[in-house]
mmCIF file of C-alpha atoms in Angstrom:
data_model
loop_
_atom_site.group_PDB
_atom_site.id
_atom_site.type_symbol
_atom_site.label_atom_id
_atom_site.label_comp_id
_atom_site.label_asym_id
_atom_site.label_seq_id
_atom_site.Cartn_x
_atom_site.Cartn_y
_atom_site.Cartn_z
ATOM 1 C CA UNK A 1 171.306 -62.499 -40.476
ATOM 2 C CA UNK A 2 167.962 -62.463 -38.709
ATOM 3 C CA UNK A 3 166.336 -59.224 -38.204
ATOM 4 C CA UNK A 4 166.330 -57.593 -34.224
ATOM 5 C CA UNK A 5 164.861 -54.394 -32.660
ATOM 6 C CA UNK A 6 166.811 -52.539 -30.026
ATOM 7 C CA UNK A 7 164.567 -51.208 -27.816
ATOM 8 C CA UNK A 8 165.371 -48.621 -24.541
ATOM 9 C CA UNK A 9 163.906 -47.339 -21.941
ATOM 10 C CA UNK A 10 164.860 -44.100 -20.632
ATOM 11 C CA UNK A 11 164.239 -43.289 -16.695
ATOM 12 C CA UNK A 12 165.206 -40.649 -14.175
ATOM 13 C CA UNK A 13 167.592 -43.019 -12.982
ATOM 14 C CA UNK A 14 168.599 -45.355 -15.655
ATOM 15 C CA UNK A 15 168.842 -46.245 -19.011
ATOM 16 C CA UNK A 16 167.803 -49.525 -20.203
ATOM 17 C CA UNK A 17 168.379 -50.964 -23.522
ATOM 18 C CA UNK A 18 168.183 -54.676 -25.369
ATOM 19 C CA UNK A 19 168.365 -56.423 -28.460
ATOM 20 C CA UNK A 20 165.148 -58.291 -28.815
ATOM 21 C CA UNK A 21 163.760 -60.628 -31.964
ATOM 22 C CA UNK A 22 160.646 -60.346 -33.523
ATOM 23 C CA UNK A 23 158.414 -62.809 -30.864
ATOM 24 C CA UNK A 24 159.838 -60.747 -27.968
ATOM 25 C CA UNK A 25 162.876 -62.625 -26.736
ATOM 26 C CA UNK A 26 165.390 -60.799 -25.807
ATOM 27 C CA UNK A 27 168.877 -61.656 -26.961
ATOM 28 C CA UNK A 28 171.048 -58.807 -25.590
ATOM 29 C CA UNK A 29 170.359 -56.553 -22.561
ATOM 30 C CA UNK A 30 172.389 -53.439 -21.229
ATOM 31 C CA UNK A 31 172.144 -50.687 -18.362
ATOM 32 C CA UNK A 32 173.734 -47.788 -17.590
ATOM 33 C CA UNK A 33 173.177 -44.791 -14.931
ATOM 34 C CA UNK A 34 171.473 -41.549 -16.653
ATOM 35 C CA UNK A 35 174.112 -38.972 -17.216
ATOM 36 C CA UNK A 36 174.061 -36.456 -13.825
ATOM 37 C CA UNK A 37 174.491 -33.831 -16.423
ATOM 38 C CA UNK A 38 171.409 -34.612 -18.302
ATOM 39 C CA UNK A 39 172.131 -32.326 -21.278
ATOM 40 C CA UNK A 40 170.442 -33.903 -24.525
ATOM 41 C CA UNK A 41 174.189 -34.271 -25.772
ATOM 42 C CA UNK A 42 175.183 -36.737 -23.100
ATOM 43 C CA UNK A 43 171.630 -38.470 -23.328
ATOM 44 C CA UNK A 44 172.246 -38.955 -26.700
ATOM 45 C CA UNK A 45 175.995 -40.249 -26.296
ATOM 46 C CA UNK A 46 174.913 -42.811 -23.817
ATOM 47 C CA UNK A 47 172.304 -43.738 -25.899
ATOM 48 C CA UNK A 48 174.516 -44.157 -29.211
ATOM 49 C CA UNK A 49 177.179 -45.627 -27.200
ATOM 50 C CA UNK A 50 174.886 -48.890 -25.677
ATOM 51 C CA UNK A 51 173.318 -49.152 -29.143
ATOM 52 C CA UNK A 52 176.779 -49.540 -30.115
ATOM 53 C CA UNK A 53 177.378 -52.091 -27.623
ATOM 54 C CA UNK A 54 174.088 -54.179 -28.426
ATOM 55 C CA UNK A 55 174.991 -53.872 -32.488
ATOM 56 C CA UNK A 56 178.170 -55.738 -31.842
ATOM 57 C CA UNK A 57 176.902 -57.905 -29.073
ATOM 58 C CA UNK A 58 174.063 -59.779 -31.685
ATOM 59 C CA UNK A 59 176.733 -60.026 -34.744
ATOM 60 C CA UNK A 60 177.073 -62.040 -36.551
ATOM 61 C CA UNK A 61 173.682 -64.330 -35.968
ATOM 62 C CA UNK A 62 171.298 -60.391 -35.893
ATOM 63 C CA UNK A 63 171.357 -57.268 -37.353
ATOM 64 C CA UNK A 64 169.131 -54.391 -35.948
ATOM 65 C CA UNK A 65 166.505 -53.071 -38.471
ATOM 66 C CA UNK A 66 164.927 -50.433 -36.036
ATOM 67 C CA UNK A 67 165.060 -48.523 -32.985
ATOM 68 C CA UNK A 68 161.932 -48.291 -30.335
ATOM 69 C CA UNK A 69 162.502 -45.587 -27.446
ATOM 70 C CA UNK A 70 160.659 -45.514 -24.311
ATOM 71 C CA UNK A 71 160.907 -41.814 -22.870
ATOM 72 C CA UNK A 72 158.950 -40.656 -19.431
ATOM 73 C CA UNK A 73 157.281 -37.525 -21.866
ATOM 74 C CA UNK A 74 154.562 -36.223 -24.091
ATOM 75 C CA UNK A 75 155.910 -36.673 -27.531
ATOM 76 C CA UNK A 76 154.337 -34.907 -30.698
ATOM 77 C CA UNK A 77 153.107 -38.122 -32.437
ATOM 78 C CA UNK A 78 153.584 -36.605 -35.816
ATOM 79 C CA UNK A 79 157.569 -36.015 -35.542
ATOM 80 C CA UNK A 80 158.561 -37.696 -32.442
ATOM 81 C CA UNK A 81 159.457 -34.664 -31.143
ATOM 82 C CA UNK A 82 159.335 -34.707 -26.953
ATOM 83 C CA UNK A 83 157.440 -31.778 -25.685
ATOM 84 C CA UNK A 84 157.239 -32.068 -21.825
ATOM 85 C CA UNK A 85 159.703 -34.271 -20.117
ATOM 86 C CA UNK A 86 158.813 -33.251 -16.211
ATOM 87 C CA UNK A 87 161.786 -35.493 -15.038
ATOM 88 C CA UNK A 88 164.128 -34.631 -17.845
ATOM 89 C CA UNK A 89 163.352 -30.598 -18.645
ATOM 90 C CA UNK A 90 166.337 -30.551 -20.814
ATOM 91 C CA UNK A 91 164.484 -32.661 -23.401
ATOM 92 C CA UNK A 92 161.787 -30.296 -23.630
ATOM 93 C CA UNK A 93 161.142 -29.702 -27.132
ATOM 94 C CA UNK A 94 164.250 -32.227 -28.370
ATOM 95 C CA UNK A 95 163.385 -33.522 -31.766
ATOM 96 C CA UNK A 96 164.628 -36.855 -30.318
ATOM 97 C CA UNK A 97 163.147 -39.215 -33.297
ATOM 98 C CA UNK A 98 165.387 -37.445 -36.118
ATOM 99 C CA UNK A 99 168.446 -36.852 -33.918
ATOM 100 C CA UNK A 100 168.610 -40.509 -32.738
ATOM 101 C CA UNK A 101 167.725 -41.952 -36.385
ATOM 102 C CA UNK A 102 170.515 -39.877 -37.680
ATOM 103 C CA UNK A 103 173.033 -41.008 -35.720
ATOM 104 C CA UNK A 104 172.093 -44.477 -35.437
ATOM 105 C CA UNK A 105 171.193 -45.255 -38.642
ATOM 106 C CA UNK A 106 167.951 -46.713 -38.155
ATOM 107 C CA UNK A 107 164.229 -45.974 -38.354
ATOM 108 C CA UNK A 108 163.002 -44.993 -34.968
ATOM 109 C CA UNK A 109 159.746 -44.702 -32.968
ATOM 110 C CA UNK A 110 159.495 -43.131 -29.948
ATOM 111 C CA UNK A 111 156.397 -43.806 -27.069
ATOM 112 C CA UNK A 112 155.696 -42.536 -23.392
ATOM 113 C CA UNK A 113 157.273 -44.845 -20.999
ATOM 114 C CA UNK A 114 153.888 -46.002 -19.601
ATOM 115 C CA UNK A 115 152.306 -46.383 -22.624
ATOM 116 C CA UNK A 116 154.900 -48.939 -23.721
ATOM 117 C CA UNK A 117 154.661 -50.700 -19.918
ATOM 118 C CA UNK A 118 151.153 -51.246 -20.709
ATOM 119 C CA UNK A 119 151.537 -52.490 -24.388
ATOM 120 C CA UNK A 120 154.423 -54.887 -23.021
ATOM 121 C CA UNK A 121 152.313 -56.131 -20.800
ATOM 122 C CA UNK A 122 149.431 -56.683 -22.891
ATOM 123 C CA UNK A 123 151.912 -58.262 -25.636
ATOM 124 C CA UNK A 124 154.055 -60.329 -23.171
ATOM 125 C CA UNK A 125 153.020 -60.311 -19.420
ATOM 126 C CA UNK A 126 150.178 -59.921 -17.212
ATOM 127 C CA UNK A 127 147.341 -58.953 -19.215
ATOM 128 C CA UNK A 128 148.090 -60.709 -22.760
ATOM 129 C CA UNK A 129 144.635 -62.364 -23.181
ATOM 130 C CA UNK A 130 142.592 -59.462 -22.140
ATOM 131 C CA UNK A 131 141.486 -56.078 -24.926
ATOM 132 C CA UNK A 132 140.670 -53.525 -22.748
ATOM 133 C CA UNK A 133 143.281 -52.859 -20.030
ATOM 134 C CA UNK A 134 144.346 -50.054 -17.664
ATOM 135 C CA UNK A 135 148.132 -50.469 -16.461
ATOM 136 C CA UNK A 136 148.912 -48.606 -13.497
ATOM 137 C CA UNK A 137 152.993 -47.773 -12.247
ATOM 138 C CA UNK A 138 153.503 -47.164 -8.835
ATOM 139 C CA UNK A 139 157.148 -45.885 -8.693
ATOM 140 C CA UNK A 140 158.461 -42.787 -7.671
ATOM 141 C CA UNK A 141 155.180 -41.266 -9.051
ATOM 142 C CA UNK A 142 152.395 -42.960 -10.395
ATOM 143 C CA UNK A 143 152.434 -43.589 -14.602
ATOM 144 C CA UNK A 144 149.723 -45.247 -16.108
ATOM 145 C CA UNK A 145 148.506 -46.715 -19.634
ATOM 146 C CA UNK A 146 145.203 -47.554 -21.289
ATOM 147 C CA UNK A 147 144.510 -50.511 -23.504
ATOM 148 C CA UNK A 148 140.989 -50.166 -25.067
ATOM 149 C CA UNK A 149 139.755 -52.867 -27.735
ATOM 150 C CA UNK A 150 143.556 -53.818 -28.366
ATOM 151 C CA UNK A 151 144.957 -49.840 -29.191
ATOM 152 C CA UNK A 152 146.424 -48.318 -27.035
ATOM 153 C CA UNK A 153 144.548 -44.641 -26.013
ATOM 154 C CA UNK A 154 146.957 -41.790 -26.202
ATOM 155 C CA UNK A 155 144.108 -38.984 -26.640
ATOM 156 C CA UNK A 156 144.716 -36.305 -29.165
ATOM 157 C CA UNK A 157 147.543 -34.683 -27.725
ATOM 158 C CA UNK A 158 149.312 -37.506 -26.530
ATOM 159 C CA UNK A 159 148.690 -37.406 -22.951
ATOM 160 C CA UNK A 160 145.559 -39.631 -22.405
ATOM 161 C CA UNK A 161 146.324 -42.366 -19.598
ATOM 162 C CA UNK A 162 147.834 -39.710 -16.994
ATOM 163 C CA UNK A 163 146.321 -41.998 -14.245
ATOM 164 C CA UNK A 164 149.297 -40.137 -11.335
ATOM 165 C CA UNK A 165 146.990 -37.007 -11.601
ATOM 166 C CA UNK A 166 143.389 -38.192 -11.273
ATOM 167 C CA UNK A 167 142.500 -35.755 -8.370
ATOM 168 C CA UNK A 168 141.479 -38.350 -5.248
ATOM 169 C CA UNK A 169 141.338 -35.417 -2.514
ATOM 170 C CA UNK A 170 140.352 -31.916 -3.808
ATOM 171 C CA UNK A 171 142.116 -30.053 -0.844
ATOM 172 C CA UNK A 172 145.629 -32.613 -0.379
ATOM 173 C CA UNK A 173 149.087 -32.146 -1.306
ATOM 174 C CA UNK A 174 150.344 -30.109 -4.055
ATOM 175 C CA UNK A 175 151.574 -31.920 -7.144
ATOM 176 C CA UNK A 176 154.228 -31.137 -9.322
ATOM 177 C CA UNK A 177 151.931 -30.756 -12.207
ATOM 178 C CA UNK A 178 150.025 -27.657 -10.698
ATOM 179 C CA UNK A 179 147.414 -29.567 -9.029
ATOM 180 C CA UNK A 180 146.646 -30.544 -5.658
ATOM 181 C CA UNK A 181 145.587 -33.805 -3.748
ATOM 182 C CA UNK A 182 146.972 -36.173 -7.399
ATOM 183 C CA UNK A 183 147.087 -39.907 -6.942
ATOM 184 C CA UNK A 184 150.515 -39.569 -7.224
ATOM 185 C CA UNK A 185 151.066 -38.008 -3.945
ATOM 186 C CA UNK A 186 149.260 -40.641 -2.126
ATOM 187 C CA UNK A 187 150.179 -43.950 -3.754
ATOM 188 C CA UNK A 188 153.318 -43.404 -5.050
ATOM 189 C CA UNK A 189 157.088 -44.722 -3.437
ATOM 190 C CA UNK A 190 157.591 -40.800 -2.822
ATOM 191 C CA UNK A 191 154.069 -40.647 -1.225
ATOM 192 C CA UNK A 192 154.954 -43.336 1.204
ATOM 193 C CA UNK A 193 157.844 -41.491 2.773
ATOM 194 C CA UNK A 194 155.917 -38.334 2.909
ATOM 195 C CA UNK A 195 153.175 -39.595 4.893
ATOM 196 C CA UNK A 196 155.324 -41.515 6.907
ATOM 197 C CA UNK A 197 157.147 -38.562 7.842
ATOM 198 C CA UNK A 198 154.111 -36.739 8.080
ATOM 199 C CA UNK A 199 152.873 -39.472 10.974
ATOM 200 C CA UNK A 200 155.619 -40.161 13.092
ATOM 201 C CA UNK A 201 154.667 -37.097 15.710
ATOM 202 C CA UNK A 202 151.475 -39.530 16.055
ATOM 203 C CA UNK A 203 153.257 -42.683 16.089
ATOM 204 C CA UNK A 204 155.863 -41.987 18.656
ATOM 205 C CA UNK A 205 156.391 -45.834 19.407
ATOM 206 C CA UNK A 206 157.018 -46.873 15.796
ATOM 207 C CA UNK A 207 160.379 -48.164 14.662
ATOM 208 C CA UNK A 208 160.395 -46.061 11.815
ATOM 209 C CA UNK A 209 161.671 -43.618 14.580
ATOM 210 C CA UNK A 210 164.608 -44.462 14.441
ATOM 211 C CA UNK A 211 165.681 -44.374 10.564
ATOM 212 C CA UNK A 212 168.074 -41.961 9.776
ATOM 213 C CA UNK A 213 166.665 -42.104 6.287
ATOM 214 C CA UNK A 214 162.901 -43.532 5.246
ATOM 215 C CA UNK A 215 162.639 -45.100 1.997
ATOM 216 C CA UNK A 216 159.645 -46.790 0.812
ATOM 217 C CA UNK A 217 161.455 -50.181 1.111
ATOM 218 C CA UNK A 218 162.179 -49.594 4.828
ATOM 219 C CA UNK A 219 157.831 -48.140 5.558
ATOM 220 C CA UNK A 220 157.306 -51.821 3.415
ATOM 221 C CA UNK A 221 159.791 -54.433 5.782
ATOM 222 C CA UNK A 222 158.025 -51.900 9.601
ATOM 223 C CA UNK A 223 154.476 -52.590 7.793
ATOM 224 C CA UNK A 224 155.650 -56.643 7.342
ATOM 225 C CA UNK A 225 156.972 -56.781 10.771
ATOM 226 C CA UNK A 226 153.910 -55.008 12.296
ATOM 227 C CA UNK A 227 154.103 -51.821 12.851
ATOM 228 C CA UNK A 228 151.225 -49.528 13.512
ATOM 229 C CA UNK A 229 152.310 -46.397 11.622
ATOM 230 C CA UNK A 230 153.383 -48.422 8.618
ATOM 231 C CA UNK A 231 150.370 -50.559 8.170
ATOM 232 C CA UNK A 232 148.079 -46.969 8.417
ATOM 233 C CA UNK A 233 150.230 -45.263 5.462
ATOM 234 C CA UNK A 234 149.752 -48.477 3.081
ATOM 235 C CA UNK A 235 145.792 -48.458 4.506
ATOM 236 C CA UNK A 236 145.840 -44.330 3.137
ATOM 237 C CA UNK A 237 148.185 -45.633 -0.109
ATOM 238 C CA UNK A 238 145.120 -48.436 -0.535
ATOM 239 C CA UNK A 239 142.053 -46.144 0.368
ATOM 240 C CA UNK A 240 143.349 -43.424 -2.472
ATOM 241 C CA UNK A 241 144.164 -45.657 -5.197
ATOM 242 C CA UNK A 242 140.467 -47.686 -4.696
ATOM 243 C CA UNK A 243 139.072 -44.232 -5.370
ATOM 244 C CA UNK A 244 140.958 -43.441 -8.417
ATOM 245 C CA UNK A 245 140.550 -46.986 -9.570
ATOM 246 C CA UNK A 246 137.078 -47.275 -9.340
ATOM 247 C CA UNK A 247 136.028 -43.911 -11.254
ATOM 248 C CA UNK A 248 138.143 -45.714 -13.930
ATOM 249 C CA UNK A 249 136.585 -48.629 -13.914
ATOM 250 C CA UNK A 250 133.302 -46.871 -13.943
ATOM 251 C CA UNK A 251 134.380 -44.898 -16.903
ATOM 252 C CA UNK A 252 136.459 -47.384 -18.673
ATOM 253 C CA UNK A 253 134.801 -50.903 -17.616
ATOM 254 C CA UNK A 254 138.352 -53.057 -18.146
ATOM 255 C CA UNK A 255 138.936 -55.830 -17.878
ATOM 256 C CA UNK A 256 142.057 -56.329 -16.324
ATOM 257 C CA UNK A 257 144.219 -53.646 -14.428
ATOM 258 C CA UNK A 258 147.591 -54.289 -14.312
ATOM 259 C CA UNK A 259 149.722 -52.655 -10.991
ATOM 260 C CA UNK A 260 153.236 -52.721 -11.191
ATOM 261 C CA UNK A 261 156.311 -50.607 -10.911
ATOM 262 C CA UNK A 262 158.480 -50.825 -7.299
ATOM 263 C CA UNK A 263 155.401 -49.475 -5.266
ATOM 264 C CA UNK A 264 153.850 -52.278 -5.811
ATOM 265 C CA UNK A 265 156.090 -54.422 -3.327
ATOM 266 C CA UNK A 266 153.861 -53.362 -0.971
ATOM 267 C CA UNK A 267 150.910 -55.002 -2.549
ATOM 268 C CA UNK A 268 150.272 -57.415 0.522
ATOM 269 C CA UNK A 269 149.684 -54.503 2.918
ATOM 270 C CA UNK A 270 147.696 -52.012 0.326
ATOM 271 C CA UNK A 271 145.686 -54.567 -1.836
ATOM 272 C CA UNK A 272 142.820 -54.893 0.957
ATOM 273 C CA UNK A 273 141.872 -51.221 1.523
ATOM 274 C CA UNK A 274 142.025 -51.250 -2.218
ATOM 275 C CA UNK A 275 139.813 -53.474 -3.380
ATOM 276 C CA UNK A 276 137.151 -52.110 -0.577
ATOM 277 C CA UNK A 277 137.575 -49.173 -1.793
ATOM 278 C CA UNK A 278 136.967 -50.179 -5.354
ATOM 279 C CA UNK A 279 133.823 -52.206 -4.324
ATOM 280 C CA UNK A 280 132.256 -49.552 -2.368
ATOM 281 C CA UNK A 281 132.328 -46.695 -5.376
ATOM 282 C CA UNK A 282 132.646 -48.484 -9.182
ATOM 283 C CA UNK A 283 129.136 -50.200 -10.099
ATOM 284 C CA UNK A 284 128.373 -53.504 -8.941
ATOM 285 C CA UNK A 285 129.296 -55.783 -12.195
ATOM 286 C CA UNK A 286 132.096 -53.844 -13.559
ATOM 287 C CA UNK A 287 133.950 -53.980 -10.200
ATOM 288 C CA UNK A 288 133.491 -57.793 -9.939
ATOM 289 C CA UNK A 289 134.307 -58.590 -13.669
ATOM 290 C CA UNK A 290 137.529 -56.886 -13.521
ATOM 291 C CA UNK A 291 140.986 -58.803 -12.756
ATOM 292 C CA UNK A 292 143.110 -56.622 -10.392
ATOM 293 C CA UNK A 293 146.639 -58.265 -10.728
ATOM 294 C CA UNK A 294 150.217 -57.401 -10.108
ATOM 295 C CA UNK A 295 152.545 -56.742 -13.441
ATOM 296 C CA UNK A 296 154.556 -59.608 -14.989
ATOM 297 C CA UNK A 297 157.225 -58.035 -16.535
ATOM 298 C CA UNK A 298 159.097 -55.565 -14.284
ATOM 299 C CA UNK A 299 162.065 -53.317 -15.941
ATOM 300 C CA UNK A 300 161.217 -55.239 -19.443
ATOM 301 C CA UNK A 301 157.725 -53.981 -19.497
ATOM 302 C CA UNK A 302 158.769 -50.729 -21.510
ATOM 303 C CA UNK A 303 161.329 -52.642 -23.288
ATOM 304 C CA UNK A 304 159.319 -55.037 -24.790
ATOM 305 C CA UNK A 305 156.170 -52.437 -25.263
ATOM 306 C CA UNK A 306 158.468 -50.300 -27.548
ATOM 307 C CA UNK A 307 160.126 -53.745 -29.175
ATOM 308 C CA UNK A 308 156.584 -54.577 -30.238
ATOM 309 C CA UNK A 309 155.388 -51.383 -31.519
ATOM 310 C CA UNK A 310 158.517 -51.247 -33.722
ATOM 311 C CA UNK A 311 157.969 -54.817 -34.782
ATOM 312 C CA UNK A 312 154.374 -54.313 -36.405
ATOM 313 C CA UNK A 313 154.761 -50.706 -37.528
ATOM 314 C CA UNK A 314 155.489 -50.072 -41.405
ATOM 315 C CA UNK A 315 158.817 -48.603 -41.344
ATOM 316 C CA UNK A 316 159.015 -48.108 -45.380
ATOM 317 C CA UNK A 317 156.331 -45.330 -45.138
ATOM 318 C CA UNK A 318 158.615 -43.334 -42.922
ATOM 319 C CA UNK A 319 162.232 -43.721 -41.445
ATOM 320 C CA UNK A 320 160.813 -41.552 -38.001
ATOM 321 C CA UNK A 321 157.441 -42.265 -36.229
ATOM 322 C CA UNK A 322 156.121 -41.426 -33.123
ATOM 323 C CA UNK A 323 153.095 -42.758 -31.067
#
């Protein structure tokens, strides 16, 4: 039999999980709701039970030889232990590398769900030819992951790349991290509803109006169709993430960054005020060299990041690693 990873990638919402081969294909996908419970016991149930399913699914032509997880956390990169899950408390402090190689029988390794977006990317999607990268997911907040000379930067306590809560206006809206005026709560999909919400006294014409329930889907199709409110809260969305961008670029000098996740649908209406942004504050050559494109790989982005970090790593030195 030839040798597969299974690789998943744990959300808020959803768990994704595949079977993929050594070059990246995948053979075997599966999906399945995130327990409403969200105990560690169910987590771990669901996860052994869609293993399960992609083990049988690849016999008799693949057998899986290790286990990458994707998890939206700071994990201890000595044990794989998760030590601050914001979306998924109940994991904090879960020593989720040992219980999951346990019960599955496999050697595991364990990354932050952006990190592995960014090395899937750089591995198989939208920035594959370039070394130094910065991936950036707009989604329901705003993730990010930093590619520098081919590593990937995780920063001595794991948290490096933690683009969401780059500080873009010193007096704005509280974050959930204990900061105010983050990048997440101006260019995220939750940011888009607030500040359309926030602008509809000022906008009393706009069709938005009349939603019984905004989503950043329904700001997106007003701002397509015209309308004046919508177009001004992807201008803001655009405006803030030039500023955040650019510092990075003047820090980091990439050269490519990668934007993806679901916020980025609205690319079309926020990619102007953007790139404006970006050319008024980074430094004159940097801001020109670098590629600003749109992600390649959409939900298989932390799949195939984790696939590939399994893939290369040693797995005789140690049955559990973390990253």
């Amino acid at each position: 039999m030839k040798p597969a990873i299974l690789a998943a990638d744990l959300g808020g919402t959803n768990l994704r999980m595949a079977a993929v081969d050594h070059d990246g294909t995948i053979i075997y996908r599966a999906r399945r709701a995130t327990p409403h419970e969200r105990s560690r016991g169910s987590i771990v149930g669901l996860i052994s039970e869609v293993a399960n399913e992609c083990r049988s699914a690849i016999l008799p032509s693949y057998q899986l030889v290790s286990f990458g997880f994707a998890v939206p956390a700071v994990v201890d990169g000595s044990t794989g232990k998760i030590l601050s899950a914001p979306n998924l408390p109940e994991l904090d402090g879960f020593d989720v590398a040992k219980v999951l190689s346990e019960g599955l029988s496999l050697p595991v390794i364990v990354e932050n769900d952006a990190n592995a977006a960014a090395i899937g990317e750089h591995w198989k999607g939208a920035s594959r030819d370039a070394r130094s990268v910065i991936n950036v997911t707009l989604g329901t907040g705003v993730g990010g992951g930093i590619i520098l000379n081919n590593a990937c930067l995780r920063g001595i306590d794991g948290t490096a790349g933690e683009i969401g809560h780059i500080c873009v206006e010193p007096f704005g809206v509280p974050c959930g991290c204990g900061s105010t005026g983050c990048l997440e709560q101006y260019a995220s999909a939750s940011a888009i509803v607030r500040m359309a919400s926030a602008l509809l006294n000022e906008y009393p014409e706009s069709v938005l109006s009349d939603e019984d329930e905004l989503t950043a889907l329904v700001v997106y199709e007003a701002g397509k169709a015209g309308d004046r409110l919508s177009i001004e809260v992807f201008r803001r969305m655009g405006f803030y993430l030039g500023i955040g961008l650019a510092g990075l670029i003047n820090v980091l000098n990439p050269e490519v960054i990668v934007i993806g996740g679901g916020a980025s649908n609205g690319w079309d209406l926020f990619a102007e005020p953007m790139t404006d942004e970006i050319r008024k504050r980074a430094f004159q050559r940097p801001a020109e060299r670098v590629k600003l494109v749109r992600a390649a790989l959409g939900d298989d982005a932390g799949i195939l990041g984790v696939a590939q970090l399994a893939t290369r790593t040693d797995f005789e030195a140690s049955s559990i690693i973390a990253l």
